[in-house]
Amino acid sequence: NAIDYLYAERNNKAAAFVSYGSASGARAVEHLRGICSELQIAHVRQQVSFNLFTDFENMTTFAPTPLHKPLADAMFAQLESWARAMKTIRQPT
């Protein structure tokens, strides 16, 4: 799969997670965090999780509630900081 195929390209990079599902995709992200740690991907703590029952109309049309905006802003701020920090690790010495 793409995670394994792009092994060298994603080493020492930062990642953030956005998920959705009946339980907001929480278990999928929980599992992926462990995988990312083993594959040298630094993942930020903040994530954005959408629920099929509250953030979608008829479970098909994406209609997120306004409470996700500050969460997304915080996630992107963390991701930007971590990405800058990880770039210094990738620099040749």
XYZ file of C-alpha atoms in Angstrom:
93
model
C 0.000 0.000 0.000
C 0.974 3.663 -0.243
C 2.357 3.861 3.288
C 4.827 1.043 2.642
C 5.599 2.025 -0.941
C 6.650 5.562 -0.021
C 8.989 4.463 2.777
C 11.932 6.788 2.063
C 9.768 9.718 0.966
C 7.876 9.906 4.251
C 10.662 9.232 6.775
C 11.046 12.017 9.332
C 7.971 13.862 8.107
C 5.056 15.193 10.143
C 1.461 13.995 9.809
C -1.966 14.926 11.091
C -5.187 12.950 10.975
C -8.673 13.843 9.794
C -11.221 11.064 10.153
C -14.913 10.317 9.874
C -17.269 7.488 10.736
C -20.048 6.401 13.057
C -17.567 6.741 15.933
C -15.771 9.628 14.194
C -13.059 7.301 12.877
C -11.381 7.220 16.277
C -10.282 3.566 16.156
C -8.811 3.901 12.668
C -6.709 6.884 13.752
C -5.676 5.109 16.947
C -4.381 2.195 14.875
C -2.694 4.434 12.296
C -0.841 6.377 15.010
C 0.993 3.204 16.048
C 1.856 2.397 12.455
C 3.158 5.917 11.828
C 5.373 5.768 14.898
C 6.997 2.580 13.641
C 7.497 4.097 10.194
C 9.303 7.241 11.415
C 6.364 9.584 10.858
C 5.921 12.159 13.611
C 2.188 12.619 14.147
C 0.683 15.569 15.974
C -1.691 15.084 18.878
C -4.521 17.308 17.632
C -6.876 15.705 15.124
C -10.201 16.516 13.513
C -12.881 13.825 13.674
C -16.202 14.047 11.889
C -19.230 12.002 12.883
C -21.558 10.480 10.294
C -24.603 11.402 12.385
C -23.789 15.037 13.213
C -21.474 16.207 10.415
C -23.247 14.708 7.394
C -26.770 15.236 6.097
C -28.409 11.852 5.456
C -24.940 10.339 5.918
C -23.975 11.493 2.418
C -23.568 15.279 2.230
C -20.686 16.711 4.226
C -22.001 19.469 6.525
C -19.572 19.879 9.424
C -20.606 21.678 12.577
C -18.798 24.965 13.330
C -16.982 23.461 16.315
C -14.505 21.778 13.957
C -12.935 25.045 12.734
C -10.919 25.781 15.915
C -9.887 22.123 16.092
C -8.677 22.206 12.496
C -6.840 25.485 13.091
C -5.061 23.977 16.109
C -4.221 20.808 14.181
C -2.716 22.757 11.274
C -0.727 24.964 13.660
C 0.749 21.874 15.319
C 1.413 20.258 11.955
C 3.209 23.340 10.655
C 5.435 23.513 13.752
C 6.285 19.827 13.613
C 6.928 19.944 9.863
C 9.412 22.787 10.348
C 11.143 20.899 13.150
C 11.313 17.659 11.166
C 12.834 19.508 8.211
C 15.926 20.239 10.327
C 16.348 16.513 10.948
C 16.296 15.786 7.221
C 18.953 18.421 6.417
C 22.351 16.963 5.527
C 25.038 17.749 8.091
